[in-house]
PDB file of C-alpha atoms in Angstrom:
ATOM      1  CA  MET A   1       1.421  -5.255 -19.025  1.00 57.00           C
ATOM      2  CA  THR A   2      -1.378  -7.532 -18.180  1.00 88.00           C
ATOM      3  CA  VAL A   3      -3.772  -7.337 -15.302  1.00 95.00           C
ATOM      4  CA  ILE A   4      -4.979 -10.475 -13.577  1.00 97.00           C
ATOM      5  CA  ALA A   5      -8.548 -11.281 -14.551  1.00 96.00           C
ATOM      6  CA  GLU A   6     -10.957  -9.640 -12.136  1.00 96.00           C
ATOM      7  CA  HIS A   7     -12.552 -12.934 -11.086  1.00 97.00           C
ATOM      8  CA  LEU A   8      -9.099 -14.351 -10.184  1.00 97.00           C
ATOM      9  CA  ARG A   9      -7.858 -11.297  -8.260  1.00 97.00           C
ATOM     10  CA  VAL A  10      -8.724 -12.342  -4.686  1.00 97.00           C
ATOM     11  CA  ALA A  11      -7.416 -15.888  -5.170  1.00 98.00           C
ATOM     12  CA  GLN A  12      -4.155 -14.483  -6.560  1.00 97.00           C
ATOM     13  CA  LEU A  13      -3.748 -12.137  -3.583  1.00 98.00           C
ATOM     14  CA  GLN A  14      -4.167 -15.155  -1.302  1.00 97.00           C
ATOM     15  CA  ARG A  15      -1.691 -17.185  -3.383  1.00 97.00           C
ATOM     16  CA  LEU A  16       0.861 -14.380  -3.003  1.00 97.00           C
ATOM     17  CA  GLY A  17       0.619 -14.842   0.764  1.00 97.00           C
ATOM     18  CA  LEU A  18      -0.934 -11.490   1.591  1.00 98.00           C
ATOM     19  CA  SER A  19      -2.702 -11.158   4.925  1.00 98.00           C
ATOM     20  CA  GLN A  20      -6.372 -11.873   5.294  1.00 98.00           C
ATOM     21  CA  ALA A  21      -6.930  -8.226   6.271  1.00 98.00           C
ATOM     22  CA  LEU A  22      -5.298  -6.892   3.088  1.00 98.00           C
ATOM     23  CA  VAL A  23      -7.224  -9.366   0.941  1.00 98.00           C
ATOM     24  CA  ARG A  24     -10.471  -8.382   2.663  1.00 98.00           C
ATOM     25  CA  LEU A  25      -9.795  -4.669   2.080  1.00 98.00           C
ATOM     26  CA  ALA A  26      -8.953  -5.324  -1.573  1.00 98.00           C
ATOM     27  CA  ALA A  27     -12.224  -7.240  -1.908  1.00 97.00           C
ATOM     28  CA  GLY A  28     -14.208  -4.319  -0.463  1.00 97.00           C
ATOM     29  CA  ASP A  29     -14.646  -5.499   3.129  1.00 97.00           C
ATOM     30  CA  CYS A  30     -13.778  -2.471   5.253  1.00 97.00           C
ATOM     31  CA  VAL A  31     -11.964  -4.013   8.237  1.00 97.00           C
ATOM     32  CA  HIS A  32     -11.641  -0.614   9.974  1.00 97.00           C
ATOM     33  CA  GLU A  33     -13.313   2.716   9.243  1.00 96.00           C
ATOM     34  CA  VAL A  34     -10.043   4.632   8.692  1.00 97.00           C
ATOM     35  CA  PHE A  35      -9.591   2.668   5.453  1.00 97.00           C
ATOM     36  CA  ARG A  36     -12.982   3.618   3.963  1.00 96.00           C
ATOM     37  CA  GLY A  37     -12.466   5.815   0.909  1.00 91.00           C
ATOM     38  CA  ARG A  38      -8.685   5.434   1.209  1.00 93.00           C
ATOM     39  CA  CYS A  39      -7.620   1.788   1.069  1.00 95.00           C
ATOM     40  CA  LEU A  40     -10.633  -0.134  -0.098  1.00 96.00           C
ATOM     41  CA  GLY A  41     -11.239  -2.134  -3.246  1.00 96.00           C
ATOM     42  CA  PRO A  42     -12.297  -3.340  -5.550  1.00 95.00           C
ATOM     43  CA  PRO A  43     -10.592  -1.167  -8.152  1.00 95.00           C
ATOM     44  CA  PHE A  44     -12.824   0.140 -10.917  1.00 95.00           C
ATOM     45  CA  HIS A  45     -10.759   1.981 -13.537  1.00 95.00           C
ATOM     46  CA  VAL A  46      -8.086  -0.696 -13.876  1.00 95.00           C
ATOM     47  CA  TYR A  47     -10.809  -3.080 -15.050  1.00 96.00           C
ATOM     48  CA  HIS A  48     -12.642  -0.511 -17.164  1.00 95.00           C
ATOM     49  CA  GLY A  49     -10.140   0.838 -19.652  1.00 90.00           C
ATOM     50  CA  ALA A  50      -7.372   2.507 -17.629  1.00 91.00           C
ATOM     51  CA  ARG A  51      -3.849   1.613 -18.697  1.00 91.00           C
ATOM     52  CA  VAL A  52      -1.444   0.025 -16.220  1.00 93.00           C
ATOM     53  CA  PRO A  53       2.373   0.011 -15.978  1.00 93.00           C
ATOM     54  CA  GLU A  54       4.513  -2.234 -18.153  1.00 91.00           C
ATOM     55  CA  GLY A  55       5.911  -5.118 -16.128  1.00 89.00           C
ATOM     56  CA  PRO A  56       4.817  -8.406 -14.592  1.00 94.00           C
ATOM     57  CA  GLN A  57       1.157  -9.287 -14.210  1.00 95.00           C
ATOM     58  CA  LEU A  58      -0.485  -6.714 -11.930  1.00 97.00           C
ATOM     59  CA  VAL A  59      -2.885  -7.695  -9.172  1.00 98.00           C
ATOM     60  CA  PRO A  60      -4.674  -4.428  -8.354  1.00 98.00           C
ATOM     61  CA  LEU A  61      -5.685  -3.694  -4.781  1.00 98.00           C
ATOM     62  CA  TRP A  62      -7.679  -0.447  -4.912  1.00 98.00           C
ATOM     63  CA  GLU A  63      -7.844   3.044  -6.364  1.00 96.00           C
ATOM     64  CA  GLN A  64      -8.204   6.478  -4.847  1.00 93.00           C
ATOM     65  CA  ASP A  65      -8.211   9.918  -6.462  1.00 91.00           C
ATOM     66  CA  GLY A  66      -6.929   8.664  -9.810  1.00 93.00           C
ATOM     67  CA  ARG A  67      -4.126   6.576  -8.277  1.00 95.00           C
ATOM     68  CA  ALA A  68      -4.073   2.799  -8.110  1.00 96.00           C
ATOM     69  CA  CYS A  69      -2.179   0.425  -5.826  1.00 97.00           C
ATOM     70  CA  GLY A  70      -1.319  -3.118  -6.747  1.00 97.00           C
ATOM     71  CA  VAL A  71       1.187  -5.890  -6.332  1.00 98.00           C
ATOM     72  CA  TRP A  72       3.137  -8.066  -8.712  1.00 97.00           C
ATOM     73  CA  GLU A  73       5.909 -10.645  -8.523  1.00 95.00           C
ATOM     74  CA  ASP A  74       9.284 -10.037 -10.095  1.00 93.00           C
ATOM     75  CA  ASP A  75      12.808 -11.364  -9.598  1.00 91.00           C
ATOM     76  CA  GLY A  76      12.990  -9.569  -6.244  1.00 86.00           C
ATOM     77  CA  GLY A  77       9.790 -11.189  -4.963  1.00 94.00           C
ATOM     78  CA  LEU A  78       6.707  -9.142  -4.212  1.00 97.00           C
ATOM     79  CA  ALA A  79       6.619  -5.560  -5.411  1.00 97.00           C
ATOM     80  CA  PHE A  80       3.899  -3.193  -4.245  1.00 98.00           C
ATOM     81  CA  VAL A  81       3.396  -0.447  -6.806  1.00 97.00           C
ATOM     82  CA  GLU A  82       1.421   2.760  -7.025  1.00 97.00           C
ATOM     83  CA  PHE A  83       0.617   4.646 -10.206  1.00 96.00           C
ATOM     84  CA  SER A  84      -1.589   7.306 -11.728  1.00 95.00           C
ATOM     85  CA  ILE A  85      -4.218   5.802 -13.986  1.00 93.00           C
ATOM     86  CA  GLU A  86      -3.493   8.703 -16.345  1.00 93.00           C
ATOM     87  CA  LEU A  87       0.301   8.158 -16.371  1.00 92.00           C
ATOM     88  CA  PRO A  88       0.786   4.474 -15.547  1.00 92.00           C
ATOM     89  CA  ASP A  89       4.348   4.279 -16.874  1.00 90.00           C
ATOM     90  CA  ALA A  90       5.438   6.677 -14.129  1.00 91.00           C
ATOM     91  CA  PHE A  91       4.684   4.001 -11.521  1.00 95.00           C
ATOM     92  CA  GLU A  92       6.551   3.835  -8.249  1.00 95.00           C
ATOM     93  CA  LEU A  93       7.705   0.705  -6.470  1.00 96.00           C
ATOM     94  CA  VAL A  94       6.701   1.620  -2.925  1.00 97.00           C
ATOM     95  CA  ALA A  95       7.554  -1.532  -0.935  1.00 98.00           C
ATOM     96  CA  ARG A  96       8.818  -5.105  -1.138  1.00 98.00           C
ATOM     97  CA  THR A  97       6.786  -6.485   1.768  1.00 98.00           C
ATOM     98  CA  GLU A  98       3.267  -6.079   3.018  1.00 98.00           C
ATOM     99  CA  GLN A  99       4.634  -4.445   6.184  1.00 98.00           C
ATOM    100  CA  GLY A 100       6.500  -1.880   4.071  1.00 98.00           C
ATOM    101  CA  PHE A 101       3.358  -1.282   2.046  1.00 98.00           C
ATOM    102  CA  TRP A 102       1.388  -0.681   5.253  1.00 98.00           C
ATOM    103  CA  ALA A 103       4.004   1.911   6.240  1.00 98.00           C
ATOM    104  CA  THR A 104       3.123   3.873   3.092  1.00 98.00           C
ATOM    105  CA  ARG A 105      -0.600   3.605   3.833  1.00 97.00           C
ATOM    106  CA  PHE A 106      -0.186   4.647   7.470  1.00 98.00           C
ATOM    107  CA  ASP A 107       1.975   7.559   6.366  1.00 95.00           C
ATOM    108  CA  PHE A 108      -0.980   8.681   4.257  1.00 95.00           C
ATOM    109  CA  LEU A 109      -3.336   8.239   7.207  1.00 96.00           C
ATOM    110  CA  VAL A 110      -1.055  10.385   9.394  1.00 94.00           C
ATOM    111  CA  GLU A 111      -1.069  13.043   6.653  1.00 91.00           C
ATOM    112  CA  CYS A 112      -4.889  12.866   6.745  1.00 93.00           C
ATOM    113  CA  GLU A 113      -4.624  13.644  10.484  1.00 94.00           C
ATOM    114  CA  VAL A 114      -6.142  10.382  11.685  1.00 95.00           C
ATOM    115  CA  SER A 115      -5.812  10.326  15.482  1.00 94.00           C
ATOM    116  CA  GLY A 116      -3.309   8.144  17.322  1.00 94.00           C
ATOM    117  CA  PRO A 117      -5.876   5.793  18.912  1.00 96.00           C
ATOM    118  CA  LEU A 118      -7.544   5.206  15.530  1.00 97.00           C
ATOM    119  CA  LEU A 119      -4.166   4.571  13.900  1.00 97.00           C
ATOM    120  CA  GLU A 120      -3.294   2.057  16.624  1.00 98.00           C
ATOM    121  CA  ALA A 121      -6.618   0.246  16.282  1.00 98.00           C
ATOM    122  CA  ALA A 122      -6.314   0.129  12.489  1.00 98.00           C
ATOM    123  CA  ALA A 123      -2.719  -1.138  12.724  1.00 98.00           C
ATOM    124  CA  ARG A 124      -3.838  -3.956  15.027  1.00 98.00           C
ATOM    125  CA  ARG A 125      -6.679  -4.808  12.656  1.00 98.00           C
ATOM    126  CA  VAL A 126      -4.337  -5.246   9.655  1.00 98.00           C
ATOM    127  CA  GLY A 127      -1.352  -6.620  11.560  1.00 98.00           C
ATOM    128  CA  PHE A 128       0.939  -3.638  10.916  1.00 98.00           C
ATOM    129  CA  ARG A 129       3.754  -4.204  13.412  1.00 98.00           C
ATOM    130  CA  PHE A 130       5.799  -1.056  12.810  1.00 98.00           C
ATOM    131  CA  LEU A 131       3.410   1.815  13.607  1.00 98.00           C
ATOM    132  CA  GLU A 132       5.186   2.879  16.794  1.00 97.00           C
ATOM    133  CA  ARG A 133       8.547   2.794  15.014  1.00 97.00           C
ATOM    134  CA  GLN A 134       7.099   4.845  12.176  1.00 96.00           C
ATOM    135  CA  LEU A 135       5.584   7.485  14.441  1.00 95.00           C
ATOM    136  CA  ASP A 136       8.789   7.710  16.506  1.00 94.00           C
ATOM    137  CA  ALA A 137      10.856   8.072  13.324  1.00 93.00           C
ATOM    138  CA  MET A 138       8.558  10.822  12.109  1.00 90.00           C
ATOM    139  CA  ASP A 139       8.964  12.699  15.399  1.00 89.00           C
ATOM    140  CA  GLU A 140      12.760  12.300  15.233  1.00 89.00           C
ATOM    141  CA  ALA A 141      12.908  13.483  11.617  1.00 85.00           C
ATOM    142  CA  GLY A 142      11.089  16.695  12.518  1.00 78.00           C
ATOM    143  CA  SER A 143      11.636  19.338   9.862  1.00 68.00           C
ATOM    144  CA  GLN A 144      13.243  16.835   7.444  1.00 71.00           C
ATOM    145  CA  VAL A 145       9.744  15.582   6.646  1.00 72.00           C
ATOM    146  CA  GLY A 146       8.408  19.131   6.252  1.00 75.00           C
ATOM    147  CA  SER A 147       9.083  19.390   2.521  1.00 82.00           C
ATOM    148  CA  PHE A 148       7.675  17.104  -0.150  1.00 86.00           C
ATOM    149  CA  LEU A 149      11.091  15.830  -1.242  1.00 87.00           C
ATOM    150  CA  GLY A 150      12.328  15.480   2.321  1.00 87.00           C
ATOM    151  CA  HIS A 151       9.245  13.551   3.324  1.00 88.00           C
ATOM    152  CA  ARG A 152       9.482  11.316   0.266  1.00 91.00           C
ATOM    153  CA  SER A 153      13.137  10.527   0.967  1.00 91.00           C
ATOM    154  CA  TRP A 154      12.421   9.860   4.646  1.00 92.00           C
ATOM    155  CA  LEU A 155       9.539   7.519   3.780  1.00 95.00           C
ATOM    156  CA  LYS A 156      11.592   5.543   1.247  1.00 96.00           C
ATOM    157  CA  GLU A 157      14.314   5.028   3.851  1.00 96.00           C
ATOM    158  CA  LEU A 158      11.782   4.019   6.508  1.00 96.00           C
ATOM    159  CA  VAL A 159      10.060   1.539   4.164  1.00 98.00           C
ATOM    160  CA  ALA A 160      13.397   0.026   3.107  1.00 97.00           C
ATOM    161  CA  GLY A 161      14.241  -0.599   6.778  1.00 97.00           C
ATOM    162  CA  ILE A 162      10.815  -2.069   7.486  1.00 98.00           C
ATOM    163  CA  ASP A 163      11.088  -4.287   4.410  1.00 98.00           C
ATOM    164  CA  ARG A 164      14.469  -5.572   5.642  1.00 97.00           C
ATOM    165  CA  ASP A 165      13.167  -6.250   9.137  1.00 96.00           C
ATOM    166  CA  ALA A 166       9.966  -7.866   7.863  1.00 95.00           C
ATOM    167  CA  HIS A 167      12.015 -10.247   5.696  1.00 86.00           C
ATOM    168  CA  GLU A 168      14.180 -11.189   8.680  1.00 82.00           C
ATOM    169  CA  GLY A 169      11.326 -11.545  11.154  1.00 67.00           C
TER     170      GLY A 169
END
C-alpha cells in the first residue's frame, strides 16, 4: 500500500470533498478543544517508518495511542479506515461517509466522558449532524452497549445507518 506524499496530503483531503473542519483537524488546527490529543493531525508514525494496510492509496488523518485513522477511495467510494501501526493488515473499515466517521469519533468522545454541552459544541464545529440520533440510540440500546462486542456491533449498525442517510441527504 502506498501513502500519499506528506506534502500532498491536505490537498488530497480537499480533493476528496472532506469538510473544511476535518481537513483543518488533519492539518493540526484544533477546531475545538475536545479533539486535542484525540483527533488531531498531522500523523507522525505513518510518515516515519510505520507500515500501513494493503489497499488503495491511504491519506492519513491522525494517530493516537498507536492507532491511525485515514481515508482512501475504492470501488465503493470513500472508505475511512482505522488500524494499529503495529498490525496494519488488521485494519477496520469504520465508515463510508464523513458523517459516519464522525459517529465513530463521537462514540470515542462519549466513552471518554466528554460532557453533553461540549459534545454538542464540537459537533456543530465539525458539522456532525447525527449527534442527537447517536446519543438517543445509545440510551435506547442500554445494556446492549455494555460489552465490548455488543458495543462494537451497535456502533457498526449505527454508522451504517448514518452512512445511508448521509448519502441520501
